[in-house]
PDB file of C-alpha atoms in Angstrom:
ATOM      1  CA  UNK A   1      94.513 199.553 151.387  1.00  0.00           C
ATOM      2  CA  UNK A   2      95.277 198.190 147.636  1.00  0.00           C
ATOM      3  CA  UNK A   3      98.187 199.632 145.574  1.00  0.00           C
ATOM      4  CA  UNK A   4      97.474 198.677 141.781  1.00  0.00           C
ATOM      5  CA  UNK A   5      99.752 199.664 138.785  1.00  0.00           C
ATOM      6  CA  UNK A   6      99.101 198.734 135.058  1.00  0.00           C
ATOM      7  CA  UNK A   7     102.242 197.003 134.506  1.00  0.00           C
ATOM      8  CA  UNK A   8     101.686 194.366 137.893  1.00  0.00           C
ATOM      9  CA  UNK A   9      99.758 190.962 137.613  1.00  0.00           C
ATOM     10  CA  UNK A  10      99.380 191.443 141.292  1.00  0.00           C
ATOM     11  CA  UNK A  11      97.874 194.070 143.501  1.00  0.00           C
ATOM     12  CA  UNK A  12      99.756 195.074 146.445  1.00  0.00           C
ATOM     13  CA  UNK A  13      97.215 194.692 149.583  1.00  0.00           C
ATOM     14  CA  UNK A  14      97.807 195.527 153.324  1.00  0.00           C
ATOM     15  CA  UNK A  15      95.250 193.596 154.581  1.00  0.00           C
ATOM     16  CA  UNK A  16      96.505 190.153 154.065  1.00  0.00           C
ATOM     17  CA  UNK A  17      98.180 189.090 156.737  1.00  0.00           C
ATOM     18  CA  UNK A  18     102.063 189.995 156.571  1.00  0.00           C
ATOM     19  CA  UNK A  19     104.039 192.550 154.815  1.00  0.00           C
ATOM     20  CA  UNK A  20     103.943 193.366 151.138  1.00  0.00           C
ATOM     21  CA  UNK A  21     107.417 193.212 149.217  1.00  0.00           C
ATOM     22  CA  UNK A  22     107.865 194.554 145.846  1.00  0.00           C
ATOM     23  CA  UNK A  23     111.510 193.328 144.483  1.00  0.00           C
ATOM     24  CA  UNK A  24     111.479 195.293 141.040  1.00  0.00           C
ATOM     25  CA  UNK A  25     115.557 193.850 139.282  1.00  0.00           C
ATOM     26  CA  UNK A  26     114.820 196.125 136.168  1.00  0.00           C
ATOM     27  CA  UNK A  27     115.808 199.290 137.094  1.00  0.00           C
ATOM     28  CA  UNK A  28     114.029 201.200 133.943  1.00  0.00           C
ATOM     29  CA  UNK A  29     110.892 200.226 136.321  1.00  0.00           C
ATOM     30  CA  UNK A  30     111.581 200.445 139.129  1.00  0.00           C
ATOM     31  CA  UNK A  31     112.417 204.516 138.531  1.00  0.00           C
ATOM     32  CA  UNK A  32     108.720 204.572 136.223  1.00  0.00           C
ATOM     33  CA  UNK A  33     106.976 202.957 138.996  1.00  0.00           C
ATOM     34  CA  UNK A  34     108.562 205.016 141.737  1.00  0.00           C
ATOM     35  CA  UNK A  35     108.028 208.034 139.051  1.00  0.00           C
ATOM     36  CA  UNK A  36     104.634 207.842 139.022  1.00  0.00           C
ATOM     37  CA  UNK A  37     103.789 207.413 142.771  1.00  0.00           C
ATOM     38  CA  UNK A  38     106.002 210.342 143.920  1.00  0.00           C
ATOM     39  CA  UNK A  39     104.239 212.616 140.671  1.00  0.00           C
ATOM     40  CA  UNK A  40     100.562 211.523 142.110  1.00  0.00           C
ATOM     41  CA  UNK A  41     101.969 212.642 145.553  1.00  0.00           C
ATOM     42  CA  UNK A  42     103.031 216.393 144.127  1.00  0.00           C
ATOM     43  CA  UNK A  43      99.504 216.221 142.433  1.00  0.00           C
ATOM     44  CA  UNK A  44     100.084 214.945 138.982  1.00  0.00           C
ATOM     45  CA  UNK A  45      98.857 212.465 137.355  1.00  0.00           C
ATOM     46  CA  UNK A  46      99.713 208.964 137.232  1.00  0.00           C
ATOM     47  CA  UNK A  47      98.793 205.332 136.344  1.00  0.00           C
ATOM     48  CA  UNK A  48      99.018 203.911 139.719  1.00  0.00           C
ATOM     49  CA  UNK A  49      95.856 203.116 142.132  1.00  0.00           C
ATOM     50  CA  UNK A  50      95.067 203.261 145.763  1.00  0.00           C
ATOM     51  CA  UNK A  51      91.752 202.235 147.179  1.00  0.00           C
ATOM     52  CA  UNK A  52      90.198 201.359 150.223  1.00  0.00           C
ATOM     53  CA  UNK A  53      87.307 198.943 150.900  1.00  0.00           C
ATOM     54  CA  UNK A  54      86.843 198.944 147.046  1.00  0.00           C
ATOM     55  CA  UNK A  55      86.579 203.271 146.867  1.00  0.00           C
ATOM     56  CA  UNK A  56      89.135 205.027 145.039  1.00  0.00           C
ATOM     57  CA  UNK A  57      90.960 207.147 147.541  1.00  0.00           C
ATOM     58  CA  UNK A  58      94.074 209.869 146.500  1.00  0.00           C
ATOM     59  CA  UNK A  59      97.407 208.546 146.614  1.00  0.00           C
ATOM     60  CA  UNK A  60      98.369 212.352 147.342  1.00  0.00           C
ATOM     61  CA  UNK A  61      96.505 212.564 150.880  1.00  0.00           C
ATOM     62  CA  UNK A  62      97.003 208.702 151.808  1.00  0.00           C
ATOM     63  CA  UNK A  63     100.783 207.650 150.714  1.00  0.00           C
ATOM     64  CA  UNK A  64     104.062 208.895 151.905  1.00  0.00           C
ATOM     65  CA  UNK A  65     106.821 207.723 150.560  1.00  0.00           C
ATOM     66  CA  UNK A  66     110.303 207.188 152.902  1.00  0.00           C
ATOM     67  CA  UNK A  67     113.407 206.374 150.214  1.00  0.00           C
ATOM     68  CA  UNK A  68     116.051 208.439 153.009  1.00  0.00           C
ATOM     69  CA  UNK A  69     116.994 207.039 156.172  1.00  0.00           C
ATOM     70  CA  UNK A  70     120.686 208.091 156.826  1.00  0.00           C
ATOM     71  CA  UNK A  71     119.786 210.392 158.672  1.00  0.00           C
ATOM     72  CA  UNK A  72     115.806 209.963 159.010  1.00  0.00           C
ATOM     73  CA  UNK A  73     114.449 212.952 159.095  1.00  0.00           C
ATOM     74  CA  UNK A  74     111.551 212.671 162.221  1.00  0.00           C
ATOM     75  CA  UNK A  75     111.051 216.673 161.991  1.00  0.00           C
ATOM     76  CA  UNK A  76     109.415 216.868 159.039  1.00  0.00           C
ATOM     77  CA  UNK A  77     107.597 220.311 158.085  1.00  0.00           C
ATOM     78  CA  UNK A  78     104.267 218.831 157.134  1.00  0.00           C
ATOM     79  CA  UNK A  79     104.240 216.517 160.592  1.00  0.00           C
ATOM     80  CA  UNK A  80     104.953 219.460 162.568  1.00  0.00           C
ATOM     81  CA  UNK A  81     102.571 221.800 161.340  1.00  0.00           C
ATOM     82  CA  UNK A  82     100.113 219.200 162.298  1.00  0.00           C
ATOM     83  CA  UNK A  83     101.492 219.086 165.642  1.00  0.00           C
ATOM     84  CA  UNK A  84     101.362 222.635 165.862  1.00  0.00           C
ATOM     85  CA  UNK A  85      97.608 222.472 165.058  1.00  0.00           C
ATOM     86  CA  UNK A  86      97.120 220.748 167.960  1.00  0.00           C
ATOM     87  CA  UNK A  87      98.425 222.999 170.194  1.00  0.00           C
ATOM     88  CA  UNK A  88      96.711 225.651 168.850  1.00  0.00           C
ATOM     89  CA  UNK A  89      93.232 223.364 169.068  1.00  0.00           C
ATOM     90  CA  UNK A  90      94.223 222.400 172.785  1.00  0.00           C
ATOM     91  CA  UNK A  91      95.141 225.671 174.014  1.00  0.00           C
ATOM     92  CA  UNK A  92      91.834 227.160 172.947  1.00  0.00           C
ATOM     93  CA  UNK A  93      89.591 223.965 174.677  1.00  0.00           C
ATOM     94  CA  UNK A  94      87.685 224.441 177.737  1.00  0.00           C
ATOM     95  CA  UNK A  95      89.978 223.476 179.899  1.00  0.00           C
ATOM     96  CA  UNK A  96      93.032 225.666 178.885  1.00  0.00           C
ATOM     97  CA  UNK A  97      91.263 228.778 177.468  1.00  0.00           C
ATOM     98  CA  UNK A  98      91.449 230.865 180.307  1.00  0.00           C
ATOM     99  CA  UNK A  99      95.086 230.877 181.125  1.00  0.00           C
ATOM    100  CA  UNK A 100      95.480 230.913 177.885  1.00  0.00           C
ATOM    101  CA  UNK A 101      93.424 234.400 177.496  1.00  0.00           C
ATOM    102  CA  UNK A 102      95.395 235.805 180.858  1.00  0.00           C
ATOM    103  CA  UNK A 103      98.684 234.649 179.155  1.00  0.00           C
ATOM    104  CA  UNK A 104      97.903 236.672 176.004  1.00  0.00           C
ATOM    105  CA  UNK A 105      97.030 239.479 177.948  1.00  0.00           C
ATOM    106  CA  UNK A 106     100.308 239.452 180.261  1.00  0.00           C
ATOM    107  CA  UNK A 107     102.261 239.163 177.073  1.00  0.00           C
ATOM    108  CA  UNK A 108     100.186 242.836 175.399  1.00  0.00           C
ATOM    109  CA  UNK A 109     101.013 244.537 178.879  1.00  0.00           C
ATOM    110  CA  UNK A 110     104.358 243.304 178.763  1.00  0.00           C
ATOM    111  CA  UNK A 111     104.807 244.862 175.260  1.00  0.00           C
ATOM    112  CA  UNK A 112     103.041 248.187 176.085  1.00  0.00           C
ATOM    113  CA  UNK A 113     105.217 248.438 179.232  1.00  0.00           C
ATOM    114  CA  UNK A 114     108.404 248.297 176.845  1.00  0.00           C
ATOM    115  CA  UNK A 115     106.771 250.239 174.513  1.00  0.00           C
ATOM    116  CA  UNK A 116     106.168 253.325 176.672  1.00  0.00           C
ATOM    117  CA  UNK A 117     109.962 254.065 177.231  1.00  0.00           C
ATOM    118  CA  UNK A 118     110.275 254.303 172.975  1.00  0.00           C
ATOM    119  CA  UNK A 119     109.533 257.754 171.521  1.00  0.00           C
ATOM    120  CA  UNK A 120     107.080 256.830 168.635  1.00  0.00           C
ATOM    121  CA  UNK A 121     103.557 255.174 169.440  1.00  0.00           C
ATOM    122  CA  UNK A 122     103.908 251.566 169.209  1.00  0.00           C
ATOM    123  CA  UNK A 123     100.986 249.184 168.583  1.00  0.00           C
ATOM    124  CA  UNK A 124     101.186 244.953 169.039  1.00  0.00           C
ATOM    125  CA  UNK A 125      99.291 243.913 166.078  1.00  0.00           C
ATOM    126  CA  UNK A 126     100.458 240.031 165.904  1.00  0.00           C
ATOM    127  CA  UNK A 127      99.536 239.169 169.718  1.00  0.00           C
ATOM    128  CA  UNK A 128      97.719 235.753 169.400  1.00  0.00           C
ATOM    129  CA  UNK A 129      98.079 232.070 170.405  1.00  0.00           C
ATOM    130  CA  UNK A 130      99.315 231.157 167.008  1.00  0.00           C
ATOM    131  CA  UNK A 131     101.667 232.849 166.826  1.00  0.00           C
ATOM    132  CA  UNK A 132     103.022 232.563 170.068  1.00  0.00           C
ATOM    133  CA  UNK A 133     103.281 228.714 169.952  1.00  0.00           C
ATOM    134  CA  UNK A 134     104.852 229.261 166.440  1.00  0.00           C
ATOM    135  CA  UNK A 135     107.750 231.070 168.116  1.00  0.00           C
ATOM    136  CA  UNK A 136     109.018 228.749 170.124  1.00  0.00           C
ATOM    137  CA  UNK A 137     110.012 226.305 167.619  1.00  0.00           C
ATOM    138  CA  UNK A 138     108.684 223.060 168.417  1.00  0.00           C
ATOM    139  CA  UNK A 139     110.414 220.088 167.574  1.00  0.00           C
ATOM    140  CA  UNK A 140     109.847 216.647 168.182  1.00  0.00           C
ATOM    141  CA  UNK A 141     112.751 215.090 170.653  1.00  0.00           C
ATOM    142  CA  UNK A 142     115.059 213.167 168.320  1.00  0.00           C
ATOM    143  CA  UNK A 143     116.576 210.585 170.765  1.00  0.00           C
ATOM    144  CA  UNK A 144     116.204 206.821 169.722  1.00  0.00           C
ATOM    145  CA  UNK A 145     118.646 204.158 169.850  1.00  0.00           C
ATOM    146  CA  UNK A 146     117.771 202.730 166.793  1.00  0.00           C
ATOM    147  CA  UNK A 147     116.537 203.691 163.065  1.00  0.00           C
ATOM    148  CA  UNK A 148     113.096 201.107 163.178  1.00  0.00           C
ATOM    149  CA  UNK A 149     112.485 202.621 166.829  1.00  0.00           C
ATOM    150  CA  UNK A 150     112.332 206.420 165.376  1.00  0.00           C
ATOM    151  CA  UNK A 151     110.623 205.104 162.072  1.00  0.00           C
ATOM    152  CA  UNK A 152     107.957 203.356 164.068  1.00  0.00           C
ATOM    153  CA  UNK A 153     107.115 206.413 165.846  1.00  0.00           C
ATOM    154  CA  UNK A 154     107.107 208.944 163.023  1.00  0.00           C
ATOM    155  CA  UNK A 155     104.645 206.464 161.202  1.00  0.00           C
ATOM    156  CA  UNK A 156     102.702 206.513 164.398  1.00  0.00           C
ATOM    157  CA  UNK A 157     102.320 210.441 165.142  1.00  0.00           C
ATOM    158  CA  UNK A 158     101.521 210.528 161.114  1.00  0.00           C
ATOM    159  CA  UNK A 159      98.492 208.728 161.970  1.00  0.00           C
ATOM    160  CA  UNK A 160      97.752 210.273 165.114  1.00  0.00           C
ATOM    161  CA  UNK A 161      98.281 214.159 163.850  1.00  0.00           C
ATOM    162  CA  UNK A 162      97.221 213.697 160.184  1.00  0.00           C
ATOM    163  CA  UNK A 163      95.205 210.166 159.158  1.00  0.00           C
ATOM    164  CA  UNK A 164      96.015 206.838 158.466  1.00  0.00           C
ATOM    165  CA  UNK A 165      98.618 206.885 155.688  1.00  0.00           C
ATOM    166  CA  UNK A 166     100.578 203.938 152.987  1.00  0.00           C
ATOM    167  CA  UNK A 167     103.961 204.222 153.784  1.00  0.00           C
ATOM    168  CA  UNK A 168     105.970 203.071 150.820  1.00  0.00           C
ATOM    169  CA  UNK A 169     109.545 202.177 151.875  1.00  0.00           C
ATOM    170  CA  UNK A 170     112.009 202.108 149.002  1.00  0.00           C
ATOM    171  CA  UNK A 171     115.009 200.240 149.958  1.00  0.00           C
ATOM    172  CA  UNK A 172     114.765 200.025 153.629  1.00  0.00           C
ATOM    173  CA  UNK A 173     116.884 196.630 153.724  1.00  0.00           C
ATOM    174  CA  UNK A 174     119.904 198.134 152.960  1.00  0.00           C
ATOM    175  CA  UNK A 175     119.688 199.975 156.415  1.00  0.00           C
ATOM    176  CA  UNK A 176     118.439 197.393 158.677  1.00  0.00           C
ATOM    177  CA  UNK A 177     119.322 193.640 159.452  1.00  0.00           C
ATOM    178  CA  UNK A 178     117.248 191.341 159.170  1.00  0.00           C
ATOM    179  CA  UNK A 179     116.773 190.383 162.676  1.00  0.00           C
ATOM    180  CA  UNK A 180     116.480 194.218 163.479  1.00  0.00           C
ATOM    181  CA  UNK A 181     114.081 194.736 160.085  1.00  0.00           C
ATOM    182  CA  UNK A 182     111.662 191.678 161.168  1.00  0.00           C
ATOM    183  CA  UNK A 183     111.374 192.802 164.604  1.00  0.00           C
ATOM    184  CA  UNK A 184     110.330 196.150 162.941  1.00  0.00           C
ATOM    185  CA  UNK A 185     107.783 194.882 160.803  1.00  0.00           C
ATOM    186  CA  UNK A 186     106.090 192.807 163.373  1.00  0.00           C
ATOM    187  CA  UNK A 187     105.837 195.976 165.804  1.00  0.00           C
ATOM    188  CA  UNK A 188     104.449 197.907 162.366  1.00  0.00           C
ATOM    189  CA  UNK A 189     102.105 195.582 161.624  1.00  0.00           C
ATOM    190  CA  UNK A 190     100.922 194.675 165.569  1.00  0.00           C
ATOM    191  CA  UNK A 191      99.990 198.487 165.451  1.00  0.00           C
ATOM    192  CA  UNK A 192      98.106 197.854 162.058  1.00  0.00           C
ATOM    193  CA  UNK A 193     100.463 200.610 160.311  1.00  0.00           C
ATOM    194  CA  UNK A 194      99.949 200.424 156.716  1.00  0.00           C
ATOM    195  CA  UNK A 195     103.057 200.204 154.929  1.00  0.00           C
ATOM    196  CA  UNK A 196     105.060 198.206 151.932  1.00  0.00           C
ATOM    197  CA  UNK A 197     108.386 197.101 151.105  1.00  0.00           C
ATOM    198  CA  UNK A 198     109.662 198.296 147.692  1.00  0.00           C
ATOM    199  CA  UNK A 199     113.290 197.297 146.888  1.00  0.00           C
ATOM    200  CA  UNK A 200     116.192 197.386 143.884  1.00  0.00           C
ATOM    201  CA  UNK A 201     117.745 193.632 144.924  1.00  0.00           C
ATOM    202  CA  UNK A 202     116.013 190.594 146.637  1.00  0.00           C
ATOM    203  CA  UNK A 203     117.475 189.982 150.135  1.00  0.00           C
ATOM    204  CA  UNK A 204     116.720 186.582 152.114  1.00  0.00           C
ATOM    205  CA  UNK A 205     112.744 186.146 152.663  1.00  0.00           C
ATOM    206  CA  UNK A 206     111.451 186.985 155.994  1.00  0.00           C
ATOM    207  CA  UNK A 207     109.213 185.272 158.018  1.00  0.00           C
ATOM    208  CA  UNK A 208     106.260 187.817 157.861  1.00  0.00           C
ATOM    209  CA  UNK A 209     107.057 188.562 154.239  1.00  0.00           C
ATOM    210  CA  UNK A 210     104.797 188.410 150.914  1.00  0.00           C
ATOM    211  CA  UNK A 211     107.448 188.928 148.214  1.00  0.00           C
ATOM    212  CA  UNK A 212     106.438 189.764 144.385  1.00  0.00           C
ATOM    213  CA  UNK A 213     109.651 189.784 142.400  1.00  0.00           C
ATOM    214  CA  UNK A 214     110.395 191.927 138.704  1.00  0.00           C
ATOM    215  CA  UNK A 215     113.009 190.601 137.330  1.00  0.00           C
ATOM    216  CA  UNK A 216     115.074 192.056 134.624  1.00  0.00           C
ATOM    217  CA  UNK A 217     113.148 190.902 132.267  1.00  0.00           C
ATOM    218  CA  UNK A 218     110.136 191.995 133.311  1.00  0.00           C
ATOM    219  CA  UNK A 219     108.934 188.365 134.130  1.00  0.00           C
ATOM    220  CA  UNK A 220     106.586 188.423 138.058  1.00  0.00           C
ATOM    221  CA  UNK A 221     106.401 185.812 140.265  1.00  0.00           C
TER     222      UNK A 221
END
C-alpha cells in the first residue's frame, strides 16, 4: 500500500523493505495531516491517498488508525462484531448445523416449559443462533505480558476477521523501548502486516527504519 498527501515530497510505501516513519516537528501539521486521515476514516473527505498496486482504494475500509495504547483497547466493537460473524457463519456450516438446529430447539422447549406455569400465553419470538451467540458476550481473552505482544495480535485477527488493513500508529515510541519497539516491528513486518510509524519528536533511528522528517519549518528530508 501507498499513503500520499499533498503537502509530502515523499509517498509513504509498505512495500519497501522496512518500516515507514513519518517524524512531522510542526505541530500545526501534524494535527491537519492526522485531521484529514481520521475525517476520510468517518467518511469525509480529505486530501490524503491510499492505493494499492497503482488502484485507488478507500482509506475508510483499509486504514485504522491506533493513537491510544495506555490501556490498548483489544475488544474493540467493530473487531468483535466480526468475530461474532464468524460464529454465526460456523455454527450454520455443515458440520455444526445439526446440533446447532437440536440446540435451538432444546432452548424453545425449555422456554415453553417455563412458560406453561405463567397465566397469559407466552410466545418465543427471538429464538435464533444470532442471537443466542450475541448473549453470551464474547470477548477476546485480554492476557499478554506485553503492549507489542497484544498489538501484534489485534493487527493480526483485523486481518483475519475483516481484510488486510494500514495501521497508522501515531506516537507509539513513547510507549515502547526501543529494543522492545524493534523486536515489534520485525515480528509486524515478518507477518507482512501493513503498518506506519507517525510521530510528534524524532527518537534514535532503528535498524529496520525508513524515517521522513517535518521539521518545524516545514523543510523534508
Amino acid at each position: 500500500m501507498k499513503l500520499a498527501y499533498p503537502q509530502l515530497q515523499s509517498v509513504l510505501d509498505t512495500e519497501i523493505a522496512g518500516i515507514n516513519t513519518l517524524v512531522i516537528e510542526n505541530k500545526d501539521f501534524f494535527v491537519q495531516f492526522l485531521n484529514d486521515i481520521v475525517a476520510q476514516i468517518d467518511g469525509m473527505t480529505g486530501q490524503a491517498v491510499l492505493s494499492l498496486d497503482g488502484d485507488i482504494i478507500e482509506i475508510s475500509k483499509y486504514v485504522e488508525v491506533l493513537d491510544r495504547f495506555v490501556p490498548f483497547e483489544i475488544n474493540k466493537k467493530n473487531l468483535l462484531n466480526k468475530i461474532l460473524h464468524s460464529f454465526e457463519k460456523t455454527s450454520l456450516d455443515e458440520e455444526h448445523f445439526e446440533a446447532t438446529q437440536k440446540l435451538l430447539i432444546e432452548i424453545e422447549n425449555y422456554m415453553d416449559d417455563i412458560a406453561f406455569a405463567e397465566s397469559c400465553d407466552i410466545m418465543c419470538t427471538k429464538v435464533s443462533i444470532s442471537n443466542l451467540i450475541r448473549s453470551v458476550g464474547i470477548e477476546i481473552r485480554d492476557e499478554y505480558e506485553s503492549l507489542g505482544e497484544k498489538v501484534l495480535d489485534y493487527m493480526e485477527m483485523v486481518r483475519a476477521y475483516d481484510h488486510e488493513k494500514l495501521f497508522i500508529f501515531v506516537n507509539f515510541r513513547s510507549y515502547m523501548p526501543d529494543d522492545k519497539l524493534d523486536l515489534f516491528i520485525k515480528s509486524a513486518l515478518s507477518k507482512c502486516l501493513k503498518f506506519i510509524l507517525i510521530d510528534s519528536a524524532g527518537y534514535e533511528i532503528l535498524p529496520s527504519e525508513k524515517r521522513i522528517t517535518i521539521d518545524k519549518d516545514l523543510c523534508e528530508f
